[in-house]
Each structure stands twice: as C-alpha cells, then as structure tokens.
Coordinates of C-alpha atoms in Angstrom, one line a residue:
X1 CA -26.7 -6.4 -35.5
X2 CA -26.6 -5.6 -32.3
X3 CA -22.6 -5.3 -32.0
X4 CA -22.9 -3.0 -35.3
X5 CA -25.4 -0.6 -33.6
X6 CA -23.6 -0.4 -30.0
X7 CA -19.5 -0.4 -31.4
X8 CA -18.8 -3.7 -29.8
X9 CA -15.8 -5.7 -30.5
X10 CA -15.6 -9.4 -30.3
X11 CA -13.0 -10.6 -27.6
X12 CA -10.4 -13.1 -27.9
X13 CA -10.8 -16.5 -25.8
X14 CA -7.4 -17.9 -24.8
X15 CA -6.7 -20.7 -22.9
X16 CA -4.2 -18.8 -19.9
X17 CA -6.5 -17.0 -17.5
X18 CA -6.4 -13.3 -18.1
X19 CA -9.1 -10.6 -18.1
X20 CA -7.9 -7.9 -20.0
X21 CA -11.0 -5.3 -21.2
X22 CA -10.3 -1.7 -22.2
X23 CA -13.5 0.7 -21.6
X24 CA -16.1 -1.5 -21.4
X25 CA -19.7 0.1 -21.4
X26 CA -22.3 -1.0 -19.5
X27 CA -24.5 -2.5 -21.7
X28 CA -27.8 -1.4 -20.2
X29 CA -26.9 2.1 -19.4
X30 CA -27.3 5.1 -22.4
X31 CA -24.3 5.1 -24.4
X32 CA -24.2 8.9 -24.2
X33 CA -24.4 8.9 -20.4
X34 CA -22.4 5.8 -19.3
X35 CA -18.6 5.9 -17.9
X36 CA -16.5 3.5 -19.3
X37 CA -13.7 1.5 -17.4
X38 CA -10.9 -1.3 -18.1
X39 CA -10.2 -4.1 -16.1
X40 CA -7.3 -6.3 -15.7
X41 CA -7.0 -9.6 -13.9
X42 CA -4.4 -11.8 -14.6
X43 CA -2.0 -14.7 -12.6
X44 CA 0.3 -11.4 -10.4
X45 CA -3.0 -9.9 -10.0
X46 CA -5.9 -12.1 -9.1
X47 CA -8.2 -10.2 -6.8
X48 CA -8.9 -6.5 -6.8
X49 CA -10.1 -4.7 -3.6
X50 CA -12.4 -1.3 -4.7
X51 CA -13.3 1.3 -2.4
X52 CA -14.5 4.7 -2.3
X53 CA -17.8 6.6 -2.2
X54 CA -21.3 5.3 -1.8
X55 CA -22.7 6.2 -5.4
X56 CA -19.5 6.4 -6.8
X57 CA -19.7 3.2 -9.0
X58 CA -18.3 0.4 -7.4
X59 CA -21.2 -1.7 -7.7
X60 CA -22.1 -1.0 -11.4
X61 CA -17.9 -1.5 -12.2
X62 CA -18.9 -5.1 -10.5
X63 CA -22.0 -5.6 -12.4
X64 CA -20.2 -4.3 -15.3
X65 CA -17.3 -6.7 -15.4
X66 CA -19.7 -9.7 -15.2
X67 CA -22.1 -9.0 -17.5
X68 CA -18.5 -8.6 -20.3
X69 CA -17.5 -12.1 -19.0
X70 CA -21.0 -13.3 -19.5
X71 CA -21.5 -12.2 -23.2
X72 CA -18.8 -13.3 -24.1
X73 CA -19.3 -16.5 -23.0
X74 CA -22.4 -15.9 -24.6
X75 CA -20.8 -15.4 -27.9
X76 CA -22.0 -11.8 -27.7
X77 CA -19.5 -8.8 -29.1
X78 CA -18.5 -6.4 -26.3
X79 CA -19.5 -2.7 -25.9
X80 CA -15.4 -1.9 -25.6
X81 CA -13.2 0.5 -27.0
X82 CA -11.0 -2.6 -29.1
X83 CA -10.7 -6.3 -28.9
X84 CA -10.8 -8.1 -25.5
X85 CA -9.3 -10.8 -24.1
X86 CA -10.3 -13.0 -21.8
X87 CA -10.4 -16.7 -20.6
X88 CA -13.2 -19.1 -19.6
X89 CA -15.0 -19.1 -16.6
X90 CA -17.3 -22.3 -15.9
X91 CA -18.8 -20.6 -12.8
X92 CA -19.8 -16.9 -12.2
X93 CA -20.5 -16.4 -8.4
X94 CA -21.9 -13.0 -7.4
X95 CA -23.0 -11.5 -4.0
X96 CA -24.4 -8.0 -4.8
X97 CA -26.9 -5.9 -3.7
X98 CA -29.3 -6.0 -0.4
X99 CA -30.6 -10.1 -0.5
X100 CA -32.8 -9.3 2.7
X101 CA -35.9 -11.8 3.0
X102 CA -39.1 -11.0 5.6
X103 CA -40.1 -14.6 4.1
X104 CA -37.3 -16.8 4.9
X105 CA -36.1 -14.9 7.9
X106 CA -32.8 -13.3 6.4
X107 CA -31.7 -10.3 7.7
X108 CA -29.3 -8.3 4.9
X109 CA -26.2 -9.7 6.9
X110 CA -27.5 -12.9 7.0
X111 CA -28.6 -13.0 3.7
X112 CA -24.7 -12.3 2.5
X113 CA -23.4 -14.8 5.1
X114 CA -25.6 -17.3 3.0
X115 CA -24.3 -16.5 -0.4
X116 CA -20.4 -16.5 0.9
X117 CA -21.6 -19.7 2.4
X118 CA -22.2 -21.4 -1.0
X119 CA -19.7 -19.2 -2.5
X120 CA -16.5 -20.4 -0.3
X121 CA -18.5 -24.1 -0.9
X122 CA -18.2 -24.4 -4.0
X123 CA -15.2 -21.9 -6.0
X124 CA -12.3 -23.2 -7.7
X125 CA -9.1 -21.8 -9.2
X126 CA -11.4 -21.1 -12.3
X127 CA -14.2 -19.4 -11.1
X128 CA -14.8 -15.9 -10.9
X129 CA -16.1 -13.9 -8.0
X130 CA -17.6 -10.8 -7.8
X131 CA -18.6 -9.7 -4.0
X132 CA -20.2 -6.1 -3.5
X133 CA -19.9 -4.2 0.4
X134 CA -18.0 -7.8 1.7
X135 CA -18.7 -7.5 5.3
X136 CA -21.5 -5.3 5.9
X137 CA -24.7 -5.2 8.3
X138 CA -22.7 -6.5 11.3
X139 CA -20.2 -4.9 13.5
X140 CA -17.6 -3.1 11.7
X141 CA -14.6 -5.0 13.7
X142 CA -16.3 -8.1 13.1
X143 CA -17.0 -7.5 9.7
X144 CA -13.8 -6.1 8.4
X145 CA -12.6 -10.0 9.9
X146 CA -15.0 -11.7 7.6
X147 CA -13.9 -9.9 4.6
X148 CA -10.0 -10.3 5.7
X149 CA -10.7 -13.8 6.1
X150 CA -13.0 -14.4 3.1
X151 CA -10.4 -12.6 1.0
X152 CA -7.4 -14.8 2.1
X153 CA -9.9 -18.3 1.2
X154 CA -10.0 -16.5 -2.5
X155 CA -6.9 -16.4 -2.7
X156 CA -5.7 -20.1 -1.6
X157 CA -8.5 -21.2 -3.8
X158 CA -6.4 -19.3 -6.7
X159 CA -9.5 -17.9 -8.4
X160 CA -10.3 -14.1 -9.6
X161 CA -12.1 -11.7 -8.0
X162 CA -13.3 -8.4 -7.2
X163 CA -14.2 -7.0 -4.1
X164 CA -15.9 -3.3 -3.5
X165 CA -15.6 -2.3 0.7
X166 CA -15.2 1.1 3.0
X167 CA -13.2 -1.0 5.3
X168 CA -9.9 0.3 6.3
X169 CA -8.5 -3.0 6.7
X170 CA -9.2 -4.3 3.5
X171 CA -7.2 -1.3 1.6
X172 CA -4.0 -2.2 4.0
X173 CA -4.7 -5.8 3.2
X174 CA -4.3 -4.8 -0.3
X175 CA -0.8 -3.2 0.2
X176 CA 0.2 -6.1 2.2
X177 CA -0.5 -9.3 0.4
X178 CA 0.5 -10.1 -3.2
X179 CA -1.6 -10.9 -5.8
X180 CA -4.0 -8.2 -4.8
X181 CA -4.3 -4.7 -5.8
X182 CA -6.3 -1.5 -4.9
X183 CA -8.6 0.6 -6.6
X184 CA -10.5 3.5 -6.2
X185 CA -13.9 5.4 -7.7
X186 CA -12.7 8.6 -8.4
X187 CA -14.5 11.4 -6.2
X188 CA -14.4 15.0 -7.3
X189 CA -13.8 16.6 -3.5
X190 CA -14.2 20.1 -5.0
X191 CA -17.4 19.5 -6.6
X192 CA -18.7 17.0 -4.0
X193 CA -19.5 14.7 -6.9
X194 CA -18.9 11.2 -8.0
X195 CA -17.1 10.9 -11.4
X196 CA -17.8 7.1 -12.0
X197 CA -14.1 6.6 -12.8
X198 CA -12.5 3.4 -11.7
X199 CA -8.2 3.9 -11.3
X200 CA -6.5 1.1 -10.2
X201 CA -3.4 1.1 -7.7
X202 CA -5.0 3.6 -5.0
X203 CA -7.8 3.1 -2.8
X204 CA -10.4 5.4 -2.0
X205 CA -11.7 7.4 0.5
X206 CA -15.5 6.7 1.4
X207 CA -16.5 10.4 1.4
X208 CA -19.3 9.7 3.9
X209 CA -19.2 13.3 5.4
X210 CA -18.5 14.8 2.0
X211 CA -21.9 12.6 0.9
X212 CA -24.0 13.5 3.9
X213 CA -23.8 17.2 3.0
X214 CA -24.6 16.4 -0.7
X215 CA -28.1 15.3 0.3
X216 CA -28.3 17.9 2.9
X217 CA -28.0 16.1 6.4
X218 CA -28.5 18.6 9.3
X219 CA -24.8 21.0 9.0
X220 CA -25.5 20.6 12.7
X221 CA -25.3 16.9 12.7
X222 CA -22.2 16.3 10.3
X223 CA -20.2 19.1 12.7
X224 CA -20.9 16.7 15.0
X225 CA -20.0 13.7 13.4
X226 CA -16.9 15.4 12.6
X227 CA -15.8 15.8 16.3
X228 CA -16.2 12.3 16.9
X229 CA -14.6 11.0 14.1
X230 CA -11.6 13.1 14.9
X231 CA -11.8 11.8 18.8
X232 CA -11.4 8.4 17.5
X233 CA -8.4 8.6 15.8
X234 CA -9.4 7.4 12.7
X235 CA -8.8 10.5 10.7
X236 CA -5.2 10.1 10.2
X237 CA -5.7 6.7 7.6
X238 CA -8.8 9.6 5.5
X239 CA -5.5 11.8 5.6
X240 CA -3.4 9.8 3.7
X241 CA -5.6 8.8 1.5
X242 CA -6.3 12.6 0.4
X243 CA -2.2 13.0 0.4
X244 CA -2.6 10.2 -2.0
X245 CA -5.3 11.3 -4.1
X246 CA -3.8 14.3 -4.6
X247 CA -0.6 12.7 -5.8
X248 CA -2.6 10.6 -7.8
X249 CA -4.2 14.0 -10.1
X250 CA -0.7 15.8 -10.1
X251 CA 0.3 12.7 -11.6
X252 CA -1.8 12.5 -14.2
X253 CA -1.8 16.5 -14.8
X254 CA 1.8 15.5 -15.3
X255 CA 0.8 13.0 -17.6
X256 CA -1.6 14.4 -19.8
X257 CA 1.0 18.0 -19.9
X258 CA 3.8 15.1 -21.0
X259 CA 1.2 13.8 -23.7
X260 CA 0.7 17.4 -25.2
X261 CA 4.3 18.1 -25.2
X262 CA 4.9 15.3 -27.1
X263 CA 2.3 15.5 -29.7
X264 CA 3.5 18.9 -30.1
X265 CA 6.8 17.6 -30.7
X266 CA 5.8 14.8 -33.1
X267 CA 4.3 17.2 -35.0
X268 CA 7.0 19.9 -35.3
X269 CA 9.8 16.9 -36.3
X270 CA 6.7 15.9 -39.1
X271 CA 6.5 19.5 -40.5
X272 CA 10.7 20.2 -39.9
X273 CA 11.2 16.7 -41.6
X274 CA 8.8 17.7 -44.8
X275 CA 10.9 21.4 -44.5
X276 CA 14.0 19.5 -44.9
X277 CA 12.5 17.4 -48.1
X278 CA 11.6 20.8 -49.2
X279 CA 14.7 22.2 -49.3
X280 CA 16.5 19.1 -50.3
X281 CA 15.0 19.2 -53.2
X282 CA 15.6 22.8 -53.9
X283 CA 19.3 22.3 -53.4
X284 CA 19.3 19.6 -55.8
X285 CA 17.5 21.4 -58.7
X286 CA 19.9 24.8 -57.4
X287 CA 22.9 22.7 -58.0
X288 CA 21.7 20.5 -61.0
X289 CA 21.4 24.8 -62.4
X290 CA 25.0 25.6 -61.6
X291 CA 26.4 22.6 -62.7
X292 CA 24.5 23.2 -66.3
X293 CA 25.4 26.6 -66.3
X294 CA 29.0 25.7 -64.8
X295 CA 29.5 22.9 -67.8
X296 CA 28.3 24.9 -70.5
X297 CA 30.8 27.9 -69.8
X298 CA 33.7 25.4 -69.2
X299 CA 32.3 23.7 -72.9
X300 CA 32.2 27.0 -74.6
X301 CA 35.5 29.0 -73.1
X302 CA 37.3 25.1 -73.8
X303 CA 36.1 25.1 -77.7
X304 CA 37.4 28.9 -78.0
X305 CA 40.8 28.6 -76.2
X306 CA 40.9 25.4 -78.5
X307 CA 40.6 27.4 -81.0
X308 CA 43.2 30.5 -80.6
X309 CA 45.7 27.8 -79.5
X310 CA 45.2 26.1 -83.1
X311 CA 46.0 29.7 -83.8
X312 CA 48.9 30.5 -81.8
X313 CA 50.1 27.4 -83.0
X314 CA 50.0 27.7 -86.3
X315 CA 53.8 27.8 -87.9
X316 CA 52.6 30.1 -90.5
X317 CA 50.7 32.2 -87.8
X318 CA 50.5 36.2 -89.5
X319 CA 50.6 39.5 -87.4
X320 CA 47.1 40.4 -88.3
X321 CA 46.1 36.6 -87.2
X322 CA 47.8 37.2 -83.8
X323 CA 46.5 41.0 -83.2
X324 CA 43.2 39.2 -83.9
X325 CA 43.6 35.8 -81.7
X326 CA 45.1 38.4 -78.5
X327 CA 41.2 40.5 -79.9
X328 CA 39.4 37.6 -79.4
X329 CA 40.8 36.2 -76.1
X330 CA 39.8 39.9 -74.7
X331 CA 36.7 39.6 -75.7
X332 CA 36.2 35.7 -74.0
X333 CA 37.6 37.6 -70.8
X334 CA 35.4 39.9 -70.8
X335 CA 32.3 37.6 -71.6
X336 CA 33.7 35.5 -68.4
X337 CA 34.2 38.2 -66.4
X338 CA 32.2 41.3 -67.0
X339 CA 31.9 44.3 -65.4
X340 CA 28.8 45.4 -63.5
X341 CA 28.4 48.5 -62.0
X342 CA 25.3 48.4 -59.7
X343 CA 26.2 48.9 -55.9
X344 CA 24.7 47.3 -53.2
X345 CA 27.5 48.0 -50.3
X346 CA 29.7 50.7 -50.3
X347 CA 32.6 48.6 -49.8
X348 CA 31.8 44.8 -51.9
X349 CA 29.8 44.6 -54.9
X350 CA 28.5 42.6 -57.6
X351 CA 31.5 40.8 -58.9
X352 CA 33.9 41.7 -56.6
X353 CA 36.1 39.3 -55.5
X354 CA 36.3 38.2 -51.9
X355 CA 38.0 35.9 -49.5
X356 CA 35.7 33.9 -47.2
X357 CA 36.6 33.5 -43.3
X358 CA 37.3 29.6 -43.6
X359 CA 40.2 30.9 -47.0
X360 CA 37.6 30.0 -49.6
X361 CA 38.2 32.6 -52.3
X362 CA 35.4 33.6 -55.3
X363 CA 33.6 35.9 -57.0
X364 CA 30.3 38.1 -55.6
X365 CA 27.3 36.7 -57.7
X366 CA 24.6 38.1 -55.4
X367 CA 23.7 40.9 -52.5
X368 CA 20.8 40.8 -50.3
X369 CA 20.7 43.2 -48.0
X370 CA 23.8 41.5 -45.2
X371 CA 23.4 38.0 -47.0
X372 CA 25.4 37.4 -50.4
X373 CA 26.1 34.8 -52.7
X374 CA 30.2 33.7 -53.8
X375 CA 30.8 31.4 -56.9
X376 CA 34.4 29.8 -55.7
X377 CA 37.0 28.9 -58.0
X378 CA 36.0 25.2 -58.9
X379 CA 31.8 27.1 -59.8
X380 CA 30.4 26.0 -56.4
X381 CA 27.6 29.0 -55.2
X382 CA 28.6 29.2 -51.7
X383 CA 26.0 31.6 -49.0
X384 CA 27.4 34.0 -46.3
X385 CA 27.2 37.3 -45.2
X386 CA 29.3 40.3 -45.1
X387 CA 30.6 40.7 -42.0
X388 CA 32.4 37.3 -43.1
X389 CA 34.5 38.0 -46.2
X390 CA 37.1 40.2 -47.1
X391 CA 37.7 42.1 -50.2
X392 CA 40.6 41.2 -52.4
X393 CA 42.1 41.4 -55.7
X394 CA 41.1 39.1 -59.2
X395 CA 42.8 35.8 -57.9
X396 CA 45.9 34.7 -60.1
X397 CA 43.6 32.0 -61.3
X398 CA 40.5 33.8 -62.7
X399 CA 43.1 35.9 -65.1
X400 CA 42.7 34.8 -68.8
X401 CA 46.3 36.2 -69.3
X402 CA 47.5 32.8 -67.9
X403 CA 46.2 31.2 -70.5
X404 CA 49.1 29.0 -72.9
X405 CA 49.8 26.2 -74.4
X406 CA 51.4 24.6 -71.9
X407 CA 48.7 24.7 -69.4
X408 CA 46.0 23.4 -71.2
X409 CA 45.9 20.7 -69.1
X410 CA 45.4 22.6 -66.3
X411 CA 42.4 24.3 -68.0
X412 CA 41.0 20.7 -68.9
X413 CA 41.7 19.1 -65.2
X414 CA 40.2 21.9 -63.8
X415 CA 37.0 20.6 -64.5
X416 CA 38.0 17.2 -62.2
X417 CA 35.3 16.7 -59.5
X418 CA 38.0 18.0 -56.7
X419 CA 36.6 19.1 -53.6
X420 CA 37.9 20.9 -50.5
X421 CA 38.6 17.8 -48.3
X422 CA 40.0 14.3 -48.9
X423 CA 39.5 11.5 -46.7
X424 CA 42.0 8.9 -46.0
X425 CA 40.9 6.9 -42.7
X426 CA 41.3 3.1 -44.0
X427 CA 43.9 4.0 -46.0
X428 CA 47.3 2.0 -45.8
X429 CA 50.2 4.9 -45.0
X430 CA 51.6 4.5 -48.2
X431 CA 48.3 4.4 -50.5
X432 CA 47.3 7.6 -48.3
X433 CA 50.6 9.5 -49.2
X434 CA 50.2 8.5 -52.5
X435 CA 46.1 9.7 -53.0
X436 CA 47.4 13.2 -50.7
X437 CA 50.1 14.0 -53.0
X438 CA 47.7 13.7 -56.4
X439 CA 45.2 15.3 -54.2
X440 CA 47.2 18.4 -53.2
X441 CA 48.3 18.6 -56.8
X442 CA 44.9 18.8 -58.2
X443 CA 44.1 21.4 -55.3
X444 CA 46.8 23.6 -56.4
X445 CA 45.6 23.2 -60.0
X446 CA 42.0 24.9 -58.7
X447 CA 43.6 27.4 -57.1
X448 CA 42.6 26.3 -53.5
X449 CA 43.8 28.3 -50.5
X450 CA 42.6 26.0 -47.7
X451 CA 41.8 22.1 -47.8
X452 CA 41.5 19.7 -45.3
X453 CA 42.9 16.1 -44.8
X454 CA 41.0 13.9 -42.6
X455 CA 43.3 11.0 -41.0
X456 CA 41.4 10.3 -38.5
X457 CA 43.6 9.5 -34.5
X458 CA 43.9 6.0 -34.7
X459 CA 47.7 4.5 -33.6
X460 CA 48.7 8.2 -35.2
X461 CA 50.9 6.4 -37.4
X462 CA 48.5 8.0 -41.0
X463 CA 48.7 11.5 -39.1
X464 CA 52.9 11.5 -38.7
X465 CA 53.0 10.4 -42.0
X466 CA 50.7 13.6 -43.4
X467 CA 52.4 15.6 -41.6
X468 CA 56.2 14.7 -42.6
X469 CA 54.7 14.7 -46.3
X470 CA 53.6 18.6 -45.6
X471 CA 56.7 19.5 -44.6
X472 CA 58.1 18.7 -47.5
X473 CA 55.8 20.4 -49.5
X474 CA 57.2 23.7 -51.0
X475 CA 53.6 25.0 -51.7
X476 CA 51.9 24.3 -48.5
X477 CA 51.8 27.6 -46.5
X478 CA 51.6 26.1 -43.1
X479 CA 48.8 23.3 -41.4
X480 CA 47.8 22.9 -38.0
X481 CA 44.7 20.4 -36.5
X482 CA 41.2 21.1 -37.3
X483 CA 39.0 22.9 -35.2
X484 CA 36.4 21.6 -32.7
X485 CA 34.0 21.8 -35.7
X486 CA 37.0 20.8 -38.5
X487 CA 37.3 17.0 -36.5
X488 CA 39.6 18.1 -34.3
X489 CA 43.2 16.1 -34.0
X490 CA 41.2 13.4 -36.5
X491 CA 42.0 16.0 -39.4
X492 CA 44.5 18.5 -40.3
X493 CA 43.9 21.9 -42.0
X494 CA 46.6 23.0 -44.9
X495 CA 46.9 26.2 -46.1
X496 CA 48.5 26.7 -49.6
X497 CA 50.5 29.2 -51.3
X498 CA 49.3 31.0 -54.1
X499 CA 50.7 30.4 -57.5

C-alpha cells in the first residue's frame, strides 16, 4: 500500500556490491516539495566526498541514501524514479548531526571522535558508512588531517562511503586518489539560494559569505571578513571552483540545447518518414492508373490494327474495303492522338511533343503553371518543368502511318517491360554483350533516344568490351561516361539514332 500511494519501485538485490538509485525521494519529506537525487557507488567508485553550502542538502542526501539502503533491506519498495539496484549491507554506520552530551562530558568534537572511534573499530569491506561535516569542532588544520586520514582507513578497509566536508583538502583528495569522486550541492550564486541538487564529479564551494548575507549578517562585518579572506590567500582554490561551476552549467545548457535539437530532429525524420509512406503510396496507386490506362489502349489499338491487317491481308481485299480500312486507321490515330486546342504557354501546349534535357522524348499531358507533365514513348508520366524541355516534332514512332504488316511485332514488343537502363555488373563479358545487344535492340524498338549501361569499373575488362560493341553499332549516335549523378566511369551513356 504504501509503495502504491508514494510511486515506489522495488529494488533489485544482487550479490556484487553496487548502489545504483536513480531519484530517490526522501521518504519523510512532502512529495511535492522534496528534491530528488541518484546515487552511485560501485567497486571504481567506493567513497564519495560532498561539499558545498551549509543548507544546501548534504546532510539530508546522507540521510537520504541510508534510509533507501535500509528499506530495502527492510523489504520496503523505494520512493525512486525506476527499479534500483543494490547489494547487502550487514552494518550501516552513521556519524551525523551535532552528538554533543552536557551528561557524559562530550563536547560536539568529541562526541564525533567517539563515533569514528567505534566506526574505524569495527567496518569491513561490506559495510557502509555514511559520515556528515568529518572533521569539525577542532582546528581546521587539525581537522582536515583527521578526515584525510579517516578517509584513507575507508578505503584500505574497501567499504562504501559518503562523506559531506568544507575542507579544501578533502575536495583535492578527491582528485588525487582513486576510487573516490566529488560532488557538489548545487548553489544558485545569482539568487543566493540553495537548489538541493546533488551533481557528482565537481565539488562545491561552501558559500559561507554568500550565506552570511542571506540571513543578514552586519554588510559591515562580511566586508570585513572579505579582506581577510583575501589576505590569506585562500581565495584562489573559491576561484576555481566558480571557474568550474560555471563550466559545469554551460555544460549542461549545452546539454539540455543538444536534447532539444534532437527531439526536434527525431520528430521531423517521424513526420518526413510518414510523408514519404504518404507519397509512396500515391505513386503506387498513380502508376497502378497509368499502367491500366496504358494496357487498355495498347489492348484496344492491338485488337483494331489486328483487325485492318486481317483486312489488308485479305487476297480478295476490294477498293471500297481498302478506302474503308485506310478510314478507319484515321480514325484510331486520331482517337490516340487528338488534338486539343487549349493553351497554357505561348510556346508548348497540351499535347505537344517535347524532348526532355536528359533525351527522353514524349507527349505534353499536363501544364501547371512552370511544372508539366510528359507521357514518354514506352507510357511512363514523367514531371518537369519548362525551362527543361524543348519543343519538337511528332516523333517517327508516335505516327500511325508506320503501321504494316511487317512490324507487327514491333507493335506487340513494344509492350516488353524495357526500361531506360540495363545493368550488367556480375555479368561474364560475353553474357553481358549478349543481354546489351537484345537490350539495345528492344531500345531501338521503343524508340529510345538515350539509355544507359551500367558496367560498373571493376578490372575494366566489361567496360572495353561495351565500348568496342558500340562502336560497332550503326545506330548508336555516339556514348561517353555518365555524369557525376549518371555513376560516373561505372556507367556509360548511349545516345541512339532515330529510325
């Protein structure tokens, strides 16, 4: 129940030592006010030094991480923002907070110097300490020793632990010795306020200045302390700890900018990928259109020029038969092929017939303002504009008048599935020469201006063998290599005569 009511997670016990909690909430604090924060503790990283502002948090991150290791032991789900997973710890030692006792005669130093004394007693390598201020209510030389030196016997002993001080000396030890890392409470310096934030792999500055003004020490006082501080030196280590700091947010400015960006990103390929379906789609149903339309004209003019062939044919054929067969093959030209005067340009119009910049030849189906529409010879709708095709005259092939006897095959072929490039890399020379030759024969049959072979480079021994076999070729016009965007010296581009 009470996991349901406070979005807890249970953790994962494992058997390797690890602590590994993202945004753990202090259990005791209101859910709507509390700051969350991760931890991590594992074999490279087995005690973690915190510093930074009185107030700022360190000793609630303390408290916090030992009350998670506690429920869970207690079999108790975790206020976190997913699963946990941590190890098991037989002993929980923990020095925090101001132990002072008028009965027994402690002093607060004294009273600390007890609890390390039982502390450094009794840890072992499984055992996890948590140690708040380590080193305070003595001389600050003296005490920056004890926490050195307490530090160093945690980590012989090999056990976990985390460690909240101001000292100077225990940030550097941080940097120096291996297995221990810093971290800081994040201080907002404009606003003079704590943010509760613990970030791991800077220290902190203490912010005792900054603090004193919060809750209005004498301006005439902290002017003062000021002087001294900077008389002493010590200024220089606060220094590079604001140069660091403000690494530290330009980093993560960086960071979150980065994490925009690429959301943003994410979701333009999403909506540019769904586009694409889209239009997919629409090509396919477009083409699935012409090819219908494209068949059932081929179907029709085939069963008609069938039909005044039987005629022509026919041994017996009469004058008035002919004058009627010549009637009716008029007439299927000009159902193929008829006129329409509307004008959209002063120069092209519907059903002119143009010549396309790459030698593709067709007929105008469509004008949209600069953008038009061509139907090429083999019925393929192809999309330019104007500035990119010429005008020219009815191509040889679109004439009816060609139509005979003897090239009904041609009529029937041209209906092969013949595009405007064949592809030969693989190919043995001699299988390649063989598939060009039909190829180029079927081109010429669909009237094709400009095809392209693709060889690929290779040893060259495909390309010298294409290219002898194109000199040969009465019909080809000339060839040279394909562009940068035609495949380069992997391909050659062959223009053909017309017919």
């Amino acid at each position: 129940m009470y996991g349901i009511q406070h979005d807890c997670f249970v953790a994962t016990l494992v058997d390797e030592r690890i602590i590994d909690i993202k945004n753990a909430r202090h259990p005791l604090i209101d859910k709507n006010k509390v700051v969350p924060n991760s931890f991590h503790l594992d074999e490279n990283t087995r005690l973690i030094i915190i510093s930074g502002p009185n107030a700022g948090g360190k000793t609630i991150a303390l408290k916090t991480l030992g009350l998670m290791v506690m429920m869970n032991q207690m079999a108790i789900p975790l206020p976190t923002s997913s699963g946990a997973t941590l190890s098991f710890f037989p002993r929980i030692y923990a020095d925090i907070g101001d132990n002072q006792s008028l009965s027994d005669n402690l002093s607060t130093f004294a009273a600390h110097i007890a609890n390390l004394s039982t502390i450094t007693y009794f840890v072992t390598k499984n055992d996890l300490v948590l140690l708040d201020e380590l080193g305070t209510g003595t001389s600050p030389n003296e005490g920056e020793a004890i926490a050195v030196a307490v530090s160093d016997f945690l980590l012989d002993k090999k056990c976990f632990g985390i460690i909240s001080s101001h000292f100077e000396a225990m940030k550097e030890y941080a940097y120096r010795r291996d297995n221990v890392v810093n971290a800081m409470m994040v201080f907002d310096d404009k606003k003079l306020v704590p943010t509760y934030v613990l970030k791991v792999g800077f220290p902190g500055r203490s912010y005792g200045l900054e603090m004193a003004k919060r809750y209005h020490l004498d301006d005439n006082v902290i002017e003062s302390a000021k002087k001294y501080l900077n008389k002493s030196k010590k200024r220089s280590v606060n220094d590079v700890l604001d140069k660091l700091n403000n690494v530290l947010r330009e980093n993560e400015n960086i960071q979150e900018d980065l994490k925009k960006r690429e959301k943003n990103i994410i979701s333009k390929e999403k909506d540019l990928s769904y586009q694409t379906k889209v239009l997919d789609k629409k090509k396919e149903s477009l083409l699935s259109d012409v090819n219908e339309t494209k068949e059932k004209m081929l179907s029709d003019a085939d069963e008609k020029i069938n039909k005044i062939l039987r005629i022509i044919n026919d041994p017996h054929l009469k004058q008035n038969d002919l004058i009627a067969a010549k009637k009716e093959l008029k007439e299927l030209h000009k159902e193929l092929f008829k006129e329409d005067d509307e004008e959209i340009d002063d120069s092209i119009k519907i059903n002119d017939y143009v010549e396309t910049s790459i030698g593709l030849k067709g007929r105008v189906t469509s004008i949209k303002g600069e953008k038009i529409e061509v139907m090429t010879l083999d019925g393929m709708n192809l999309k330019t504009t104007l500035n990119k095709v010429t005008k020219i005259n009815m191509p040889n092939s679109f004439s009816m008048a060609k139509i005979r006897k003897n090239n009904i095959d041609e009529m029937v072929s041209s209906k092969a599935d013949v595009g405007l490039e064949l592809n030969l890399i693989g190919e043995h020379v001699d299988e390649g020469i063989e598939k060009l030759s039909k190829y180029l024969d079927d081109a010429r049959i669909k009237n094709f201006s400009s095809v392209r072979i693709i060889h690929g480079m290779g040893t060259g021994a495909l390309r010298k063998a294409v290219h002898d076999y194109l000199k040969k070729c009465s019909f080809v016009k000339e060839y040279h290599y394909g562009g940068y965007y035609d495949g380069g010296s992997g391909a050659t581009i062959v223009k053909l005569k017309d017919d």
